[in-house]
Short mmCIF file of C-alpha atoms in Angstrom, two decimals:
data_model
loop_
_atom_site.label_atom_id
_atom_site.label_comp_id
_atom_site.label_asym_id
_atom_site.label_seq_id
_atom_site.Cartn_x
_atom_site.Cartn_y
_atom_site.Cartn_z
CA MET A 26 28.60 8.64 -0.93
CA LEU A 27 26.71 9.94 1.69
CA SER A 28 27.01 13.95 2.92
CA ALA A 29 28.21 15.24 5.86
CA SER A 30 25.32 15.99 7.27
CA SER A 31 24.08 12.93 6.86
CA ARG A 32 26.91 10.66 8.37
CA HIS A 33 25.96 13.17 11.30
CA PHE A 34 22.51 12.33 11.83
CA ARG A 35 23.54 8.23 11.94
CA CYS A 36 26.38 9.12 14.72
CA HIS A 37 24.04 11.20 16.54
CA ARG A 38 20.70 9.30 16.27
CA ALA A 39 22.34 5.76 17.07
CA ALA A 40 23.92 7.23 20.56
CA GLU A 41 20.50 7.95 21.98
CA LEU A 42 19.32 4.30 20.88
CA PHE A 43 21.87 3.59 23.87
CA LYS A 44 21.49 4.02 28.01
CA PRO A 45 23.71 6.24 29.76
CA PRO A 46 26.49 5.10 31.11
CA LEU A 47 26.15 3.81 34.69
CA GLY A 48 28.36 4.83 37.43
CA PRO A 49 31.44 4.86 38.43
CA ASP A 50 32.91 1.71 40.52
CA PRO A 51 31.71 1.67 43.70
CA PHE A 52 34.94 -0.71 45.24
CA PRO A 53 38.36 1.91 43.21
CA ILE A 54 41.12 1.55 45.09
CA ARG A 55 42.40 4.95 46.25
CA ILE A 56 44.59 6.57 47.93
CA GLN A 57 45.30 9.68 50.10
CA LYS A 58 48.16 12.21 48.05
CA SER A 59 50.79 13.01 50.10
CA PRO A 60 51.57 15.40 51.95
CA PRO A 61 54.00 18.90 50.52
CA LEU A 62 57.59 18.04 50.50
CA PRO A 63 60.27 18.91 53.40
CA ASP A 64 62.19 21.70 52.34
CA PRO A 65 65.22 20.16 50.46
CA ASN A 66 66.94 22.88 52.44
CA ASN A 67 66.80 20.87 55.15
CA ARG A 68 67.97 17.85 54.50
CA PRO A 69 71.85 17.60 54.71
CA SER A 70 71.57 14.95 52.48
CA PHE A 71 69.74 16.97 49.94
CA THR A 72 73.43 20.10 50.21
CA THR A 73 75.48 16.52 49.41
CA VAL A 74 73.68 14.46 46.29
CA THR A 75 73.08 18.04 44.24
CA SER A 76 77.38 19.14 45.50
CA SER A 77 78.08 16.48 44.02
CA ILE A 78 76.11 16.53 40.60
CA ASN A 79 77.23 19.66 40.43
CA HIS A 80 80.50 17.98 39.31
CA THR A 81 78.92 14.87 37.26
CA HIS A 82 79.04 14.69 33.48
CA PRO A 83 77.66 10.99 32.91
CA SER A 84 78.26 9.36 29.95
CA SER A 85 78.97 5.89 30.63
CA GLU A 86 75.73 3.91 31.76
CA SER A 87 77.38 3.17 35.52
CA GLN A 88 77.83 6.61 35.26
CA GLN A 89 74.19 6.72 34.45
CA GLN A 90 73.23 5.35 37.61
CA THR A 91 76.15 5.87 39.96
CA LEU A 92 73.70 9.07 39.31
CA VAL A 93 70.03 7.71 39.40
CA THR A 94 71.46 6.45 43.08
CA GLN A 95 72.58 9.41 43.88
CA ILE A 96 69.52 10.85 42.93
CA LEU A 97 66.99 8.05 44.21
CA SER A 98 68.84 8.56 47.49
CA THR A 99 66.98 11.51 48.83
CA ILE A 100 63.47 11.10 46.35
CA GLU A 101 61.33 13.68 47.64
CA ASN A 102 64.09 16.59 46.65
CA ALA A 103 63.86 14.52 42.89
CA PRO A 104 62.17 17.41 41.24
CA THR A 105 64.96 19.91 42.21
CA LEU A 106 67.79 17.73 41.31
CA LEU A 107 66.45 16.81 38.42
CA GLN A 108 65.78 20.23 37.05
CA SER A 109 69.35 21.53 38.39
CA LEU A 110 70.37 18.73 36.34
CA HIS A 111 68.37 20.06 32.58
CA ASN A 112 69.62 23.34 33.69
CA LYS A 113 73.02 22.21 33.29
CA ARG A 114 71.95 20.13 30.08
CA ILE A 115 72.76 17.00 31.68
CA PHE A 116 70.30 14.61 30.80
CA LEU A 117 69.36 10.95 32.31
CA THR A 118 68.25 8.49 29.94
CA PRO A 119 65.14 7.09 29.51
CA LYS A 120 65.61 3.63 31.34
CA SER A 121 67.11 6.27 34.00
CA PHE A 122 64.45 8.35 34.00
CA ASN A 123 62.09 6.08 34.47
CA ARG A 124 63.62 3.62 37.07
CA VAL A 125 63.40 7.56 39.07
CA LEU A 126 59.75 7.93 38.02
CA ILE A 127 58.90 4.24 39.18
CA SER A 128 60.63 4.55 42.74
CA ALA A 129 58.20 7.62 43.16
CA ALA A 130 55.42 5.96 42.05
CA GLN A 131 56.44 3.41 44.65
CA ARG A 132 55.99 5.63 46.58
CA ASN A 133 52.17 6.83 45.85
CA HIS A 134 54.04 10.81 46.41
CA LEU A 135 51.45 11.40 43.24
CA TYR A 136 53.50 15.23 43.65
CA LEU A 137 57.04 13.37 42.54
CA VAL A 138 55.39 11.58 40.26
CA THR A 139 54.16 14.26 37.75
CA GLN A 140 57.27 16.85 38.43
CA ILE A 141 58.76 13.60 37.23
CA PHE A 142 57.60 13.37 34.85
CA LYS A 143 57.05 16.89 32.59
CA LEU A 144 61.06 17.32 33.29
CA ALA A 145 61.42 13.82 31.05
CA ILE A 146 59.42 15.58 28.52
CA ALA A 147 61.06 18.75 28.72
CA SER A 148 64.72 17.84 28.67
CA LYS A 149 63.15 16.12 24.75
CA ILE A 150 65.89 13.00 25.81
CA GLN A 151 64.41 10.11 23.04
CA PRO A 152 61.04 8.78 24.05
CA LEU A 153 59.80 7.67 27.02
CA ASN A 154 58.62 4.03 26.81
CA SER A 155 55.20 3.16 27.90
CA ASP A 156 55.77 1.82 31.39
CA CYS A 157 56.68 5.19 32.10
CA TYR A 158 53.17 6.76 30.94
CA LEU A 159 51.60 3.50 32.41
CA THR A 160 53.50 4.83 35.49
CA VAL A 161 51.82 7.40 35.72
CA ALA A 162 48.58 6.44 34.35
CA LYS A 163 48.86 4.47 38.02
CA ALA A 164 49.60 6.86 40.11
CA PHE A 165 46.76 8.95 38.82
CA ALA A 166 44.81 5.83 39.51
CA ARG A 167 45.93 5.30 43.33
CA ALA A 168 45.00 8.47 44.00
CA ASP A 169 41.83 10.21 45.75
CA ASP A 170 40.34 12.62 44.28
CA CYS A 171 42.74 14.40 42.04
CA VAL A 172 40.31 16.14 39.44
CA VAL A 173 42.80 19.94 39.80
CA GLU A 174 45.51 17.66 39.68
CA LEU A 175 45.48 15.78 36.41
CA LEU A 176 43.20 18.93 35.50
CA SER A 177 46.47 21.14 35.65
CA PHE A 178 49.44 18.49 34.95
CA THR A 179 47.43 18.17 31.12
CA GLU A 180 47.55 21.39 30.47
CA GLN A 181 50.94 21.30 31.83
CA VAL A 182 52.16 18.83 29.09
CA LEU A 183 49.55 20.70 26.11
CA GLU A 184 52.10 23.27 26.97
CA LEU A 185 55.11 21.23 27.38
CA THR A 186 54.29 19.36 23.61
CA GLN A 187 52.24 21.82 22.01
CA PRO A 188 50.80 21.56 18.67
CA SER A 189 51.76 17.29 18.97
CA MET A 190 49.39 15.22 20.62
CA THR A 191 51.93 12.10 21.17
CA VAL A 192 52.37 11.99 24.83
CA ILE A 193 48.74 13.42 25.15
CA ASN A 194 48.27 9.98 22.96
CA ARG A 195 50.12 8.07 25.89
CA LEU A 196 48.69 9.26 28.02
CA LEU A 197 45.78 8.31 27.36
CA PHE A 198 46.02 5.00 26.48
CA ALA A 199 47.55 3.77 29.47
CA LEU A 200 45.09 5.25 30.97
CA GLY A 201 42.39 3.16 28.61
CA GLN A 202 44.83 0.17 30.46
CA CYS A 203 44.17 1.14 33.92
CA LYS A 204 40.23 1.16 33.34
CA GLU A 205 40.27 4.84 33.75
CA THR A 206 37.62 5.59 31.39
CA ASP A 207 36.29 9.46 33.53
CA ASN A 208 40.24 10.26 33.65
CA ALA A 209 41.18 9.27 30.27
CA ILE A 210 37.62 11.16 28.76
CA LEU A 211 38.55 14.68 31.72
CA ILE A 212 41.64 15.00 29.84
CA PHE A 213 40.03 14.37 26.13
CA THR A 214 37.73 17.25 27.47
CA GLN A 215 39.95 19.86 28.90
CA VAL A 216 43.23 19.26 25.68
CA LYS A 217 39.18 20.86 23.68
CA ASP A 218 38.08 22.90 26.26
CA ARG A 219 41.72 25.18 25.68
CA ASN A 220 41.79 24.30 21.83
CA PHE A 221 43.98 21.97 21.56
CA THR A 222 43.38 20.40 18.42
CA PRO A 223 42.42 16.78 19.14
CA ASP A 224 44.13 14.14 16.16
CA MET A 225 42.95 10.70 14.52
CA TYR A 226 44.89 9.21 17.55
CA THR A 227 44.24 10.68 19.83
CA TYR A 228 39.66 9.97 18.59
CA ASN A 229 40.93 6.24 18.37
CA THR A 230 42.14 6.13 21.86
CA VAL A 231 39.34 7.60 22.95
CA LEU A 232 36.66 5.73 21.37
CA GLU A 233 38.33 2.31 22.56
CA ILE A 234 38.47 3.33 25.90
CA LEU A 235 34.55 3.98 25.34
CA GLY A 236 33.70 1.09 24.08
CA ARG A 237 35.23 -1.15 26.31
CA ALA A 238 34.14 0.96 28.84
CA GLY A 239 30.37 -0.14 27.94
CA ARG A 240 30.08 3.62 26.38
CA THR A 241 29.15 2.23 23.92
CA GLY A 242 26.23 5.97 23.21
CA GLU A 243 29.17 8.45 24.27
CA MET A 244 31.64 5.82 21.91
CA LEU A 245 29.17 7.52 18.54
CA GLY A 246 29.20 11.15 20.24
CA VAL A 247 33.05 11.17 19.51
CA PHE A 248 32.39 9.25 16.34
CA GLY A 249 30.13 12.13 15.03
CA GLU A 250 33.02 14.44 16.82
CA MET A 251 35.54 13.40 14.33
CA LYS A 252 33.58 14.21 11.65
CA GLU A 253 32.67 17.43 12.39
CA ALA A 254 35.98 18.28 13.04
CA GLY A 255 37.03 17.33 9.82
CA ILE A 256 38.46 13.54 10.59
CA ASP A 257 38.28 11.24 7.99
CA PRO A 258 37.33 7.88 10.79
CA ASP A 259 39.99 5.47 8.58
CA LEU A 260 40.00 1.26 9.33
CA VAL A 261 40.79 1.41 12.60
CA SER A 262 38.51 4.33 13.87
CA TYR A 263 35.38 2.07 12.22
CA ASN A 264 36.91 -1.20 13.65
CA THR A 265 36.34 -0.36 17.12
CA VAL A 266 32.65 0.83 16.61
CA ILE A 267 31.54 -2.26 14.71
CA ASN A 268 33.40 -4.12 17.58
CA HIS A 269 31.98 -2.91 20.08
CA VAL A 270 28.10 -1.52 18.98
CA ARG A 271 28.35 -5.10 18.04
CA LYS A 272 28.29 -6.19 21.72
CA PHE A 273 25.09 -4.90 21.37
CA GLY A 274 23.68 -6.99 19.75
CA GLU A 275 22.94 -4.54 17.00
CA VAL A 276 23.21 -6.10 14.06
CA ASP A 277 21.19 -3.09 11.55
CA MET A 278 24.09 -0.70 13.12
CA CYS A 279 26.69 -3.14 12.45
CA LEU A 280 25.85 -3.19 8.86
CA LEU A 281 25.44 0.31 8.49
CA TYR A 282 28.54 1.57 10.12
CA PHE A 283 30.29 -1.64 7.37
CA LYS A 284 28.14 -0.34 4.49
CA GLU A 285 28.74 3.90 5.41
CA MET A 286 33.27 2.76 5.09
CA CYS A 287 32.87 1.15 1.80
CA GLU A 288 31.32 4.51 0.40
CA MET A 289 33.77 6.90 2.13
CA GLY A 290 36.36 4.07 0.39
CA VAL A 291 37.91 2.55 3.33
CA GLN A 292 37.63 -0.44 2.62
CA PRO A 293 37.22 -3.34 4.96
CA ASP A 294 39.57 -6.33 6.64
CA LEU A 295 40.04 -9.40 8.63
CA LEU A 296 38.71 -8.19 11.19
CA THR A 297 35.48 -6.09 10.41
CA TYR A 298 34.60 -9.29 8.66
CA THR A 299 35.07 -11.06 11.57
CA ALA A 300 32.59 -8.71 13.86
CA VAL A 301 29.88 -7.83 10.76
CA ILE A 302 29.91 -11.79 10.06
CA ASP A 303 29.41 -13.34 13.52
CA GLY A 304 27.08 -10.31 14.87
CA LEU A 305 25.25 -12.00 11.52
CA GLY A 306 24.79 -15.59 13.41
CA ARG A 307 24.88 -14.45 16.01
CA SER A 308 21.42 -12.88 15.23
CA GLY A 309 20.87 -16.02 13.30
CA ASP A 310 20.31 -13.83 9.74
CA ILE A 311 23.29 -16.42 9.11
CA GLU A 312 22.17 -16.06 5.01
CA GLU A 313 24.05 -12.86 4.96
CA SER A 314 26.87 -13.46 7.82
CA LEU A 315 27.30 -16.19 4.68
CA LYS A 316 26.80 -14.14 2.00
CA LEU A 317 29.80 -11.45 3.15
CA PHE A 318 32.41 -14.48 4.36
CA GLY A 319 31.68 -15.21 0.60
CA GLU A 320 32.78 -11.96 -0.63
CA MET A 321 35.21 -11.88 2.66
CA LYS A 322 37.34 -14.88 0.89
CA GLU A 323 36.39 -13.01 -3.18
CA ARG A 324 38.45 -10.21 -1.38
CA ARG A 325 41.51 -12.89 -1.34
CA ILE A 326 41.85 -12.27 3.02
CA TRP A 327 40.97 -15.49 4.13
CA PRO A 328 39.49 -16.88 7.56
CA SER A 329 41.18 -17.30 10.39
CA LEU A 330 40.32 -20.25 12.56
CA TYR A 331 38.33 -18.43 15.35
CA LEU A 332 35.72 -16.39 11.77
CA TYR A 333 35.47 -20.43 11.03
CA ARG A 334 35.02 -21.51 14.32
CA ALA A 335 31.95 -18.92 14.54
CA VAL A 336 30.40 -20.14 11.37
CA ILE A 337 29.97 -22.97 12.44
CA SER A 338 28.74 -22.31 15.43
CA ASN A 339 26.18 -20.77 14.70
CA LEU A 340 25.22 -22.68 11.91
CA LYS A 341 24.81 -25.63 14.40
CA LYS A 342 22.83 -22.85 16.29
CA MET A 343 20.44 -22.88 13.36
CA GLY A 344 20.27 -26.62 12.74
CA LYS A 345 22.69 -26.62 10.08
CA VAL A 346 24.28 -29.94 10.61
CA GLU A 347 25.60 -30.41 7.58
CA MET A 348 26.23 -26.65 6.46
CA ALA A 349 28.33 -26.98 9.77
CA ALA A 350 30.21 -30.39 9.04
CA SER A 351 30.56 -28.49 5.57
CA PHE A 352 33.09 -25.87 7.15
CA MET A 353 34.34 -27.67 9.39
CA GLU A 354 35.88 -29.31 6.82
CA GLU A 355 37.91 -27.00 4.64
CA MET A 356 38.71 -25.13 7.57
CA ASN A 357 40.85 -28.58 8.46
CA SER A 358 42.08 -28.87 5.35
CA CYS A 359 44.25 -25.32 5.39
CA ALA A 360 44.52 -25.13 8.16
CA SER A 361 47.70 -25.44 8.21
CA SER A 362 47.71 -21.70 6.16
CA LEU A 363 44.72 -20.45 8.31
CA ARG A 364 46.11 -16.66 11.11
CA ALA A 365 45.69 -18.59 13.69
CA SER A 366 45.92 -16.45 15.99
CA ARG A 367 43.16 -15.58 18.19
CA LYS A 368 44.44 -12.58 20.42
CA SER A 369 45.10 -10.83 16.94
CA ASN A 370 41.86 -11.87 14.53
CA LYS A 371 39.13 -11.91 17.53
CA CYS A 372 36.52 -9.48 17.97
CA GLU A 373 36.92 -8.63 21.70
#
């Protein structure tokens, strides 16, 4: 069993083997932040909508749609109107909130998006759907020079949702989908600086974001931080690290983490074996690759079509044509029972 100090040393030593990340995208898509909102009291429609809302208690879907339509007619004042609803214990459904949020985002108004999102969180209604989080992430992705706004927004969300990290985790995931790596790491850093505690899902999300961005050294550093914080990596953690390290051809490091996870009692699955076996095969260590392939089947973890094809391809590259033909025959004989979903089994 590896000691904590040994595992810590491995992660930080491994991080040193990778070059620092490249600079930001030289051609980012940006828009300017919108100007300050106009005074709502100077808008005739605002008074009309406010009066209507004061006498509204939506319960049916049609009533919700009517209320949302009223809010959208004066979207610049949506935060004030939604706050009025909140004070009266009148809550929009997640679907209705999403309509308002999307309308604000379409106007490229970062302030509106963040205010509406925070009101949705404060309302403690049903969990917002992933599209809602993605809308917020896209708004920050488009905004120009929004570091101050992002830090302020993060702090307010943390205060509203503590001690749970669910909302922050979903925001991080959405930013990762938008390839907003720097903004995601900014939030992650803010969480730690404000003495909030990242959980397993926070770390796993950040590991994947950094790995996908090719910032493998930083990924291994966060992996080490995770262990230092007393959070034992799970299967997702190890699969993420092994898969992204594999992309750099660091097969020895793949094997190191593979051995470590087994020693820590984390059982490898198909994704783990696929990454290590394919990595070994590509590096020319076909014997070790086939050894693990056999071990996997002994553990009753059935290979996917993707893994079979990877092994066959690596065998052919090594000139082992007969063995490749044997694996081809084996694959074809049990193709109907194989998990053929490349999307779920392939290490991307």
